[in-house]
């Protein structure tokens, strides 16, 4: 369907829309903030907490808007300044610098520049939304006649109407020279409208005293100019439920009405076969979804909110959502040299939810039940009772360097609470016996000891130049462990009160990240990027090491990525932080 756009029609849309979006990542000269700035940063002496995001432009979009995106274009805000510092740092890499320098679409199209043509009139926010998802789906699938209007609307706040009008006049004049028909201009109340015929629809630009709109038809733009906040997207419960829990200060915000989108996809005649599986999955309990992207004092943060429809939430999901805050005690049992870990609690509920989801999709419950039964018959193990139940308390997966193995210089494993040691040991013995039986005598676990800890190990012998790989499992202190890779001595030491991650070489970086994340959470996922880079460099062929080092030496402040989440019966909130102390 999109091939019906003329090349100049596409140029108009791309120029006016993408040109505006450049402000969110540009290198623009700072301009004074106005009183209407809704993206002011939090005080620097306080952590940025999700306290509620307000989009001024949302008051101009209809409540039917199911996808909505905003960008902060206030170049004097700490958000933009922080982003510009990130761009400056990354631009030490020549290829990255080229990408950022070529980001000005207007300049590339020889239609002007962002700094000279857009920034002088652009206010603090740009927004784009899909106002009728059903019409968009019909257009994309060819399910109906070409609509008179394309229900996609872009809006921007305007601080200088005269300069904005001069920009529009300049662009429409250049497009006329390129072969497009004259733009038809009219007055609508106190606003001006420019209509450009673009193949099978009219692209319309509307400009009022303080707002600019670009839409796929006059009715759409006129409705935006007439829209009152009292009946707009900003009053919709789904939208408010998302924005209330997101960062006040950010670079970009994305909202989606999941229920409206999925219902439209399922009901569309052209997609019935493709989307039929959604009717039998658990996806219909998701309400609204929202995400913010923004800089913080020492990094880049992403927050995501997913709301739930309580009456549609499956029992297995509802049970998981009831779980309280994770104690995160297992962090003190992680090995000192771990560069990655992810911890959580109660894998049993997660397993139940996974099985229920699998049963409601694809080939259905019978196939899932058969697969589980086949595994249990062959292994003589209960998948849930003997394996999953080992992780019904807090557990963590981790990875650490294993320089003894030159081919795979990484060891990994899982540790979990072992509140009932006798029962846990019985399960481990059963798993070992099942593995040895399944191997038909090809391998056998050995009894080993480290300090006072006894464990089982099976070693795959390697060449002297590569090293061995071992599988180890046992109970150390109050934790059950299973490791793959190298000797488990460090894991056993950390689990029995010795040196551990919370006091190790990587702990300073993690503590920085931890301080910036919600402390009452469901667990962390963490990766030390510098440790990972050093490990990756050992795998690079000798002839490429110098070239790779040229890049990695310029990224020494890209420290870590961490994620965590909080939850309740009605929502989950997830946070990702890239610890990158260059934003100040």
Coordinates of C-alpha atoms in Angstrom, one line a residue:
X1 CA 0.0 0.0 0.0
X2 CA 2.8 2.4 0.9
X3 CA 4.2 2.3 -2.7
X4 CA 1.3 4.6 -3.6
X5 CA 3.0 7.5 -1.9
X6 CA 4.7 9.7 -4.4
X7 CA 8.4 10.2 -3.7
X8 CA 7.8 13.9 -3.0
X9 CA 4.9 13.1 -0.8
X10 CA 7.2 10.9 1.3
X11 CA 9.8 13.6 1.3
X12 CA 7.3 16.1 2.7
X13 CA 6.2 13.8 5.5
X14 CA 9.8 12.6 6.3
X15 CA 11.2 16.2 6.2
X16 CA 8.5 17.8 8.5
X17 CA 8.3 14.8 10.9
X18 CA 11.9 13.6 11.1
X19 CA 13.2 17.1 11.1
X20 CA 11.3 17.9 14.2
X21 CA 12.4 14.7 15.9
X22 CA 16.1 15.6 15.5
X23 CA 15.8 18.0 18.5
X24 CA 15.7 15.1 20.9
X25 CA 19.2 13.9 19.9
X26 CA 20.7 16.9 18.3
X27 CA 23.7 19.0 19.2
X28 CA 21.7 22.2 19.2
X29 CA 22.5 25.4 20.9
X30 CA 20.6 25.8 24.2
X31 CA 17.6 28.0 24.3
X32 CA 15.9 29.4 27.4
X33 CA 13.2 27.2 29.0
X34 CA 9.7 28.5 29.1
X35 CA 7.1 28.3 31.8
X36 CA 5.3 25.6 29.9
X37 CA 8.2 23.1 30.0
X38 CA 6.8 19.9 31.2
X39 CA 10.1 18.0 31.1
X40 CA 12.2 19.9 33.8
X41 CA 14.7 17.6 35.4
X42 CA 14.5 16.6 39.1
X43 CA 16.8 18.4 41.6
X44 CA 20.3 17.0 41.2
X45 CA 20.6 16.2 44.9
X46 CA 17.6 13.8 44.8
X47 CA 17.3 10.5 42.9
X48 CA 14.9 10.6 39.9
X49 CA 11.9 8.6 41.0
X50 CA 8.8 7.7 38.9
X51 CA 6.5 10.5 40.2
X52 CA 4.2 11.0 37.2
X53 CA 4.9 12.2 33.6
X54 CA 2.8 14.9 32.0
X55 CA 2.6 15.5 28.3
X56 CA 1.2 18.9 27.4
X57 CA 0.6 17.7 23.8
X58 CA -1.6 14.8 25.0
X59 CA -4.4 17.4 25.5
X60 CA -4.5 17.9 21.7
X61 CA -4.8 14.2 20.8
X62 CA -8.2 12.4 20.9
X63 CA -9.0 9.7 23.5
X64 CA -9.0 7.2 20.6
X65 CA -5.2 7.5 20.3
X66 CA -3.8 4.0 20.9
X67 CA -0.2 4.7 20.1
X68 CA 1.5 7.9 21.3
X69 CA 5.1 9.0 21.4
X70 CA 6.6 12.2 22.7
X71 CA 10.1 13.7 22.6
X72 CA 11.6 16.3 24.8
X73 CA 12.8 19.2 22.7
X74 CA 13.8 21.6 25.4
X75 CA 17.4 22.1 24.6
X76 CA 18.1 23.9 27.9
X77 CA 16.9 21.0 30.0
X78 CA 19.3 18.7 31.9
X79 CA 17.8 15.8 29.9
X80 CA 19.0 17.2 26.5
X81 CA 22.3 18.4 28.0
X82 CA 22.9 14.9 29.5
X83 CA 22.2 13.3 26.1
X84 CA 24.5 15.7 24.3
X85 CA 27.3 14.6 26.7
X86 CA 26.6 11.0 25.9
X87 CA 26.8 11.8 22.1
X88 CA 30.0 13.8 22.6
X89 CA 31.6 10.8 24.5
X90 CA 30.5 8.2 22.0
X91 CA 31.6 10.4 19.1
X92 CA 35.2 9.6 20.0
X93 CA 34.6 6.6 17.8
X94 CA 34.8 8.0 14.2
X95 CA 32.0 5.9 12.8
X96 CA 29.6 7.0 15.6
X97 CA 30.6 10.6 15.0
X98 CA 29.7 10.3 11.4
X99 CA 26.2 8.9 12.3
X100 CA 25.5 11.8 14.6
X101 CA 26.8 14.4 12.2
X102 CA 24.5 13.0 9.5
X103 CA 21.4 13.0 11.7
X104 CA 20.1 16.3 10.3
X105 CA 17.6 15.1 7.7
X106 CA 16.9 18.6 6.5
X107 CA 20.6 19.2 5.8
X108 CA 21.0 15.8 4.0
X109 CA 17.9 16.7 1.8
X110 CA 19.4 20.1 1.1
X111 CA 16.2 21.8 2.5
X112 CA 17.9 23.7 5.3
X113 CA 19.3 22.8 8.7
X114 CA 17.7 22.0 12.0
X115 CA 19.6 24.7 13.8
X116 CA 18.6 27.5 11.4
X117 CA 15.1 26.3 10.3
X118 CA 13.5 24.4 13.1
X119 CA 15.1 25.2 16.5
X120 CA 14.2 29.0 16.3
X121 CA 10.5 28.2 16.5
X122 CA 10.2 24.7 18.1
X123 CA 9.0 24.6 21.7
X124 CA 9.6 21.9 24.3
X125 CA 7.7 18.9 23.0
X126 CA 7.0 16.9 19.9
X127 CA 4.4 14.1 19.8
X128 CA 3.1 11.6 17.3
X129 CA 0.1 9.4 17.6
X130 CA -2.1 6.9 15.8
X131 CA -5.6 8.1 16.3
X132 CA -7.5 5.2 14.7
X133 CA -5.6 1.9 14.8
X134 CA -8.3 0.1 12.9
X135 CA -7.9 2.4 9.9
X136 CA -4.1 2.0 10.0
X137 CA -4.4 -1.9 10.1
X138 CA -6.9 -1.8 7.1
X139 CA -4.5 0.4 5.2
X140 CA -1.5 -1.8 5.9
X141 CA -3.3 -5.1 5.1
X142 CA -5.2 -3.7 2.0
X143 CA -8.4 -4.8 3.8
X144 CA -10.4 -1.8 2.7
X145 CA -10.5 1.1 0.3
X146 CA -7.9 3.7 0.6
X147 CA -9.1 6.1 3.4
X148 CA -9.7 9.7 2.8
X149 CA -7.4 10.5 5.7
X150 CA -4.5 8.7 7.2
X151 CA -5.1 8.7 11.0
X152 CA -1.5 9.5 12.0
X153 CA -1.0 12.9 13.7
X154 CA 2.2 14.8 14.6
X155 CA 2.1 17.7 16.9
X156 CA 4.7 20.1 18.2
X157 CA 4.7 23.0 20.6
X158 CA 5.6 26.3 19.0
X159 CA 7.4 29.3 20.6
X160 CA 7.5 31.6 17.6
X161 CA 4.6 31.4 15.2
X162 CA 6.1 33.7 12.6
X163 CA 9.3 31.7 12.3
X164 CA 7.3 28.4 12.1
X165 CA 5.2 29.9 9.3
X166 CA 8.3 31.0 7.5
X167 CA 9.7 27.4 7.7
X168 CA 6.5 25.9 6.3
X169 CA 6.4 28.4 3.5
X170 CA 10.1 27.6 2.6
X171 CA 9.5 23.8 2.6
X172 CA 6.2 24.0 0.5
X173 CA 8.0 26.3 -1.9
X174 CA 10.9 23.9 -2.4
X175 CA 8.5 21.0 -2.8
X176 CA 6.6 23.0 -5.5
X177 CA 9.9 23.5 -7.3
X178 CA 10.4 19.7 -7.1
X179 CA 7.2 19.1 -8.9
X180 CA 4.4 18.9 -6.3
X181 CA 1.2 20.9 -6.8
X182 CA 0.9 24.2 -5.0
X183 CA 0.1 23.9 -1.4
X184 CA -3.5 25.2 -0.8
X185 CA -3.6 27.6 2.2
X186 CA -6.7 28.5 4.2
X187 CA -7.6 30.0 7.5
X188 CA -9.3 27.9 10.1
X189 CA -10.5 29.9 13.0
X190 CA -7.3 31.5 14.4
X191 CA -5.0 28.9 12.7
X192 CA -3.6 28.5 9.2
X193 CA -3.8 25.3 7.2
X194 CA -1.6 24.2 4.2
X195 CA -2.9 21.2 2.2
X196 CA -0.6 19.3 -0.1
X197 CA -2.0 16.7 -2.4
X198 CA 0.1 13.5 -1.9
X199 CA -1.0 10.7 -4.2
X200 CA -4.2 9.2 -2.6
X201 CA -4.5 11.5 0.4
X202 CA -3.9 15.1 1.5
X203 CA -1.1 15.9 3.9
X204 CA -2.2 18.9 6.0
X205 CA -0.1 21.2 8.1
X206 CA -1.9 23.3 10.7
X207 CA -0.3 26.1 12.6
X208 CA -1.8 28.0 15.6
X209 CA -0.3 30.5 17.9
X210 CA 1.4 27.8 20.1
X211 CA 1.0 24.5 18.2
X212 CA 1.8 22.9 14.9
X213 CA 0.1 19.8 13.6
X214 CA 0.9 17.5 10.6
X215 CA -1.8 15.0 9.7
X216 CA -3.1 12.8 6.9
X217 CA -6.1 15.0 6.2
X218 CA -7.9 18.2 7.1
X219 CA -10.4 16.8 9.5
X220 CA -7.7 15.2 11.6
X221 CA -5.8 18.5 11.9
X222 CA -8.9 20.6 12.5
X223 CA -10.0 18.2 15.2
X224 CA -6.5 18.5 16.9
X225 CA -6.8 22.3 16.8
X226 CA -10.3 22.1 18.3
X227 CA -9.5 19.3 20.8
X228 CA -10.1 20.2 24.5
X229 CA -8.1 18.6 27.2
X230 CA -11.3 17.5 29.0
X231 CA -12.0 14.9 26.3
X232 CA -8.5 14.2 25.1
X233 CA -6.0 11.3 25.5
X234 CA -4.8 12.9 28.7
X235 CA -8.1 12.1 30.5
X236 CA -8.1 8.4 29.4
X237 CA -7.8 6.0 32.4
X238 CA -5.5 3.6 30.5
X239 CA -3.2 6.5 29.7
X240 CA -3.3 8.0 33.2
X241 CA -2.6 4.7 34.8
X242 CA 0.6 4.5 32.8
X243 CA 1.9 8.0 33.1
X244 CA 1.3 8.2 36.8
X245 CA 4.1 5.8 37.5
X246 CA 6.7 7.0 35.0
X247 CA 9.6 9.5 35.2
X248 CA 8.6 13.1 35.3
X249 CA 11.7 14.1 33.5
X250 CA 12.7 12.2 30.3
X251 CA 13.9 12.4 26.7
X252 CA 11.1 10.3 25.2
X253 CA 7.9 8.6 26.2
X254 CA 6.0 5.8 24.4
X255 CA 2.4 4.8 25.2
X256 CA 0.3 2.0 23.8
X257 CA -3.3 0.9 24.6
X258 CA -2.6 -2.8 24.3
X259 CA -6.2 -3.9 24.6
X260 CA -7.3 -1.6 21.7
X261 CA -4.5 -2.8 19.5
X262 CA -4.9 -6.5 20.1
X263 CA -8.7 -6.4 19.7
X264 CA -8.3 -4.5 16.4
X265 CA -5.7 -7.1 15.1
X266 CA -7.8 -10.1 16.2
X267 CA -11.0 -8.7 14.7
X268 CA -9.5 -7.7 11.3
X269 CA -10.7 -10.1 8.6
X270 CA -7.4 -10.0 6.8
X271 CA -5.5 -11.2 9.9
X272 CA -8.0 -13.7 11.4
X273 CA -5.8 -16.7 10.6
X274 CA -2.5 -15.1 11.7
X275 CA -3.9 -13.6 14.9
X276 CA -6.2 -16.5 16.0
X277 CA -3.6 -17.7 18.5
X278 CA -4.0 -14.5 20.5
X279 CA -7.5 -15.5 21.4
X280 CA -6.2 -18.5 23.3
X281 CA -3.2 -16.9 25.0
X282 CA -2.9 -14.9 28.2
X283 CA -2.0 -11.6 26.4
X284 CA -5.5 -10.2 26.8
X285 CA -5.0 -9.3 30.5
X286 CA -2.5 -6.5 29.6
X287 CA -4.0 -3.0 29.7
X288 CA -1.8 -0.1 28.9
X289 CA 2.0 -0.1 28.3
X290 CA 4.2 2.9 28.8
X291 CA 8.0 3.5 28.5
X292 CA 10.2 6.5 29.3
X293 CA 13.8 7.0 28.2
X294 CA 16.0 9.6 29.9
X295 CA 19.3 10.6 31.3
X296 CA 20.2 10.6 34.9
X297 CA 23.2 12.0 36.7
X298 CA 25.4 9.1 35.8
X299 CA 23.8 7.2 33.0
X300 CA 20.7 6.5 30.9
X301 CA 17.5 5.1 32.4
X302 CA 14.5 3.3 30.9
X303 CA 11.3 2.8 32.8
X304 CA 8.4 0.6 31.6
X305 CA 5.0 0.2 33.1
X306 CA 2.6 -2.6 32.2
X307 CA -0.9 -2.4 33.7
X308 CA -3.2 -5.4 34.0
X309 CA -7.0 -6.0 33.7
X310 CA -7.6 -7.8 37.1
X311 CA -10.7 -9.7 35.9
X312 CA -8.8 -11.1 32.9
X313 CA -5.5 -11.9 34.8
X314 CA -4.9 -15.7 34.8
X315 CA -4.6 -17.3 38.2
X316 CA -0.9 -18.3 37.7
X317 CA 0.0 -14.7 36.9
X318 CA -2.1 -13.3 39.7
X319 CA -0.3 -15.6 42.1
X320 CA 3.1 -14.3 41.0
X321 CA 1.9 -10.7 41.3
X322 CA 1.0 -11.4 45.0
X323 CA 4.6 -12.2 45.9
X324 CA 6.2 -9.7 48.2
X325 CA 9.5 -7.9 47.9
X326 CA 12.5 -10.1 47.2
X327 CA 14.9 -10.1 50.1
X328 CA 18.0 -10.2 47.8
X329 CA 20.0 -12.0 50.4
X330 CA 21.4 -14.3 47.8
X331 CA 23.6 -11.5 46.5
X332 CA 26.0 -12.2 49.4
X333 CA 26.3 -15.8 48.2
X334 CA 27.3 -14.9 44.7
X335 CA 31.0 -15.6 43.7
X336 CA 33.3 -12.7 44.0
X337 CA 34.3 -12.6 40.4
X338 CA 30.8 -12.8 38.9
X339 CA 30.4 -10.2 36.1
X340 CA 26.8 -11.2 35.4
X341 CA 23.9 -12.3 37.6
X342 CA 20.1 -12.4 37.7
X343 CA 18.3 -13.2 40.8
X344 CA 14.6 -13.8 41.5
X345 CA 12.3 -15.9 43.7
X346 CA 9.8 -18.7 43.4
X347 CA 10.4 -20.3 40.1
X348 CA 7.5 -22.6 40.7
X349 CA 4.9 -19.9 40.0
X350 CA 6.9 -18.8 36.9
X351 CA 6.9 -22.5 35.8
X352 CA 3.1 -22.8 36.3
X353 CA 2.5 -19.6 34.3
X354 CA 4.8 -20.8 31.5
X355 CA 3.0 -24.2 31.3
X356 CA -0.4 -22.6 31.3
X357 CA 0.7 -20.2 28.5
X358 CA 2.1 -23.1 26.4
X359 CA -1.1 -25.1 26.9
X360 CA -3.2 -22.2 25.6
X361 CA -1.2 -21.7 22.5
X362 CA 0.2 -23.7 19.6
X363 CA -0.8 -27.4 19.7
X364 CA -2.5 -27.0 23.1
X365 CA -2.6 -28.7 26.4
X366 CA -2.4 -32.3 25.1
X367 CA 0.9 -31.8 23.4
X368 CA 2.4 -30.0 26.4
X369 CA 1.2 -32.7 28.8
X370 CA 2.6 -35.4 26.5
X371 CA 6.0 -33.7 26.3
X372 CA 6.2 -33.5 30.1
X373 CA 5.1 -37.1 30.5
X374 CA 7.7 -38.3 28.0
X375 CA 10.5 -36.5 29.8
X376 CA 9.4 -37.8 33.2
X377 CA 8.9 -41.4 31.9
X378 CA 12.4 -41.4 30.4
X379 CA 14.2 -39.6 33.2
X380 CA 12.3 -41.0 36.2
X381 CA 12.2 -37.4 37.4
X382 CA 9.2 -35.1 38.2
X383 CA 9.9 -31.9 36.2
X384 CA 8.1 -29.8 38.8
X385 CA 8.6 -31.9 41.9
X386 CA 12.3 -32.8 41.5
X387 CA 13.8 -30.0 39.4
X388 CA 11.7 -26.8 39.5
X389 CA 11.0 -27.1 43.2
X390 CA 14.8 -26.7 43.9
X391 CA 14.2 -23.0 43.1
X392 CA 11.0 -22.3 45.0
X393 CA 12.9 -19.8 47.2
X394 CA 15.3 -17.1 46.2
X395 CA 17.7 -18.1 43.4
X396 CA 20.3 -16.6 41.1
X397 CA 22.0 -17.4 37.8
X398 CA 25.5 -16.1 37.4
X399 CA 28.6 -16.1 35.1
X400 CA 32.3 -15.4 35.9
X401 CA 35.5 -15.7 34.0
X402 CA 37.2 -19.1 33.8
X403 CA 40.7 -18.4 32.4
X404 CA 41.6 -22.1 32.8
X405 CA 39.5 -22.9 29.7
X406 CA 41.0 -21.2 26.7
X407 CA 38.1 -22.1 24.4
X408 CA 35.2 -21.2 26.6
X409 CA 36.7 -18.9 29.3
X410 CA 33.4 -18.6 31.2
X411 CA 31.9 -20.5 34.1
X412 CA 28.3 -20.2 35.0
X413 CA 25.8 -21.7 37.4
X414 CA 22.7 -21.4 39.6
X415 CA 22.5 -21.1 43.3
X416 CA 19.3 -21.2 45.4
X417 CA 18.1 -21.3 49.0
X418 CA 18.1 -24.8 50.5
X419 CA 15.9 -24.4 53.6
X420 CA 15.3 -28.2 53.8
X421 CA 18.8 -29.7 53.2
X422 CA 17.8 -33.3 53.5
X423 CA 15.0 -32.9 51.0
X424 CA 17.2 -30.9 48.6
X425 CA 20.0 -33.5 48.8
X426 CA 17.5 -36.3 48.0
X427 CA 16.5 -34.4 44.9
X428 CA 20.1 -33.9 43.9
X429 CA 20.9 -37.6 44.3
X430 CA 17.9 -38.4 42.2
X431 CA 19.0 -36.0 39.5
X432 CA 22.5 -37.5 39.4
X433 CA 21.2 -41.0 39.3
X434 CA 18.8 -40.1 36.4
X435 CA 21.7 -38.5 34.5
X436 CA 24.0 -41.4 34.9
X437 CA 21.2 -43.8 33.8
X438 CA 20.3 -41.7 30.8
X439 CA 24.0 -41.7 29.8
X440 CA 24.0 -45.5 29.7
X441 CA 27.2 -45.8 31.7
X442 CA 29.1 -43.4 29.5
X443 CA 29.8 -41.1 32.4
X444 CA 29.7 -41.1 36.2
X445 CA 29.7 -38.3 38.7
X446 CA 32.6 -38.3 41.3
X447 CA 32.4 -37.4 44.9
X448 CA 34.5 -34.4 45.7
X449 CA 35.2 -32.1 48.7
X450 CA 36.0 -28.4 49.1
X451 CA 36.6 -27.5 52.7
X452 CA 33.7 -29.1 54.5
X453 CA 31.5 -29.1 51.5
X454 CA 30.9 -32.4 49.6
X455 CA 29.6 -32.3 46.1
X456 CA 29.2 -34.3 42.9
X457 CA 31.3 -33.5 39.8
X458 CA 31.5 -34.8 36.3
X459 CA 34.5 -33.6 34.2
X460 CA 34.8 -33.5 30.5
X461 CA 38.6 -33.7 29.8
X462 CA 40.0 -31.3 27.3
X463 CA 43.3 -30.7 25.6
X464 CA 46.1 -29.1 27.6
X465 CA 45.7 -26.0 25.5
X466 CA 42.0 -25.7 26.2
X467 CA 41.3 -27.0 29.7
X468 CA 38.6 -29.2 31.2
X469 CA 34.9 -28.5 31.6
X470 CA 33.1 -29.7 34.7
X471 CA 29.5 -30.1 35.9
X472 CA 29.2 -29.7 39.7
X473 CA 26.2 -29.8 42.0
X474 CA 25.8 -30.0 45.8
X475 CA 24.8 -28.0 48.9
X476 CA 27.2 -25.4 50.3
X477 CA 26.1 -23.7 53.5
X478 CA 22.4 -22.9 53.1
X479 CA 22.5 -23.0 49.3
X480 CA 22.1 -25.6 46.6
X481 CA 24.4 -25.0 43.6
X482 CA 24.8 -26.3 40.1
X483 CA 27.8 -25.0 38.1
X484 CA 29.1 -25.6 34.6
X485 CA 32.6 -24.7 33.4
X486 CA 35.4 -24.7 36.0
X487 CA 36.2 -25.7 39.5
X488 CA 33.3 -24.7 41.9
X489 CA 35.7 -23.7 44.8
X490 CA 34.9 -20.0 44.5
X491 CA 31.2 -20.7 44.4
X492 CA 31.4 -22.9 47.5
X493 CA 33.5 -20.3 49.3
X494 CA 31.0 -17.5 48.6
X495 CA 28.0 -19.6 49.6
X496 CA 29.6 -20.6 53.0
X497 CA 30.4 -17.0 54.2
X498 CA 33.7 -16.4 52.4
X499 CA 34.6 -13.8 49.8
X500 CA 31.6 -12.9 47.7
X501 CA 30.2 -10.5 45.1
X502 CA 29.0 -7.8 47.6
X503 CA 32.6 -7.2 48.6
X504 CA 34.4 -8.2 45.4
X505 CA 36.1 -6.2 42.7
X506 CA 32.9 -5.6 40.9
X507 CA 30.9 -4.5 43.9
X508 CA 31.7 -0.8 43.7
X509 CA 30.1 -0.5 40.3
X510 CA 27.1 -2.6 41.3
X511 CA 26.5 -0.5 44.4
X512 CA 26.5 2.7 42.3
X513 CA 23.8 1.2 40.1
X514 CA 21.9 -0.3 43.0
X515 CA 21.6 3.1 44.6
X516 CA 19.9 4.5 41.5
X517 CA 17.3 1.7 41.3
X518 CA 14.2 0.9 43.4
X519 CA 15.4 -0.9 46.4
X520 CA 12.1 -2.8 47.1
X521 CA 12.1 -5.0 44.1
X522 CA 11.7 -8.5 42.7
X523 CA 15.4 -9.0 42.0
X524 CA 18.2 -7.7 39.8
X525 CA 19.7 -8.5 36.5
X526 CA 23.3 -7.1 36.2
X527 CA 26.2 -7.1 33.8
X528 CA 29.6 -5.4 34.4
X529 CA 30.3 -4.1 30.9
X530 CA 34.0 -3.4 31.5
X531 CA 34.6 -6.9 32.8
X532 CA 32.6 -8.3 29.9
X533 CA 34.6 -6.3 27.4
X534 CA 37.9 -7.5 28.9
X535 CA 36.6 -11.1 28.7
X536 CA 35.5 -10.6 25.1
X537 CA 38.9 -9.3 24.1
X538 CA 40.5 -12.6 25.0
X539 CA 38.3 -14.2 22.3
X540 CA 39.2 -11.8 19.5
X541 CA 41.7 -13.2 16.9
X542 CA 45.1 -11.8 17.3
X543 CA 45.1 -9.9 14.0
X544 CA 41.9 -8.0 15.1
X545 CA 42.9 -7.2 18.7
X546 CA 44.5 -3.8 17.9
X547 CA 41.4 -2.7 15.9
X548 CA 39.0 -3.8 18.7
X549 CA 41.1 -2.1 21.3
X550 CA 40.8 1.2 19.4
X551 CA 37.1 1.0 20.1
X552 CA 37.1 -0.4 23.6
X553 CA 39.7 2.1 24.8
X554 CA 37.2 4.9 24.0
X555 CA 34.4 3.3 26.0
X556 CA 36.0 3.0 29.4
X557 CA 33.2 4.9 31.0
X558 CA 30.5 2.5 29.8
X559 CA 30.4 0.7 33.1
X560 CA 27.4 -1.6 33.6
X561 CA 23.7 -2.4 32.8
X562 CA 21.3 -3.3 35.5
X563 CA 17.6 -3.9 35.6
X564 CA 15.0 -4.5 38.3
X565 CA 11.2 -4.4 38.7
X566 CA 8.4 -3.9 41.1
X567 CA 4.9 -5.4 40.9
X568 CA 1.4 -5.4 42.3
X569 CA -1.9 -7.0 41.5
X570 CA -2.5 -4.3 38.9
X571 CA 0.8 -3.5 37.3
X572 CA 4.5 -4.2 36.9
X573 CA 7.2 -1.5 36.7
X574 CA 10.5 -2.3 35.2
X575 CA 13.7 -0.2 35.3
X576 CA 16.9 -0.5 33.2
X577 CA 19.9 1.6 34.1
X578 CA 23.0 2.0 31.9
X579 CA 25.6 3.2 34.3
X580 CA 27.5 5.7 32.1
X581 CA 29.0 8.5 34.2
X582 CA 29.4 11.1 31.4
X583 CA 26.0 12.8 31.6
X584 CA 26.9 15.7 33.9

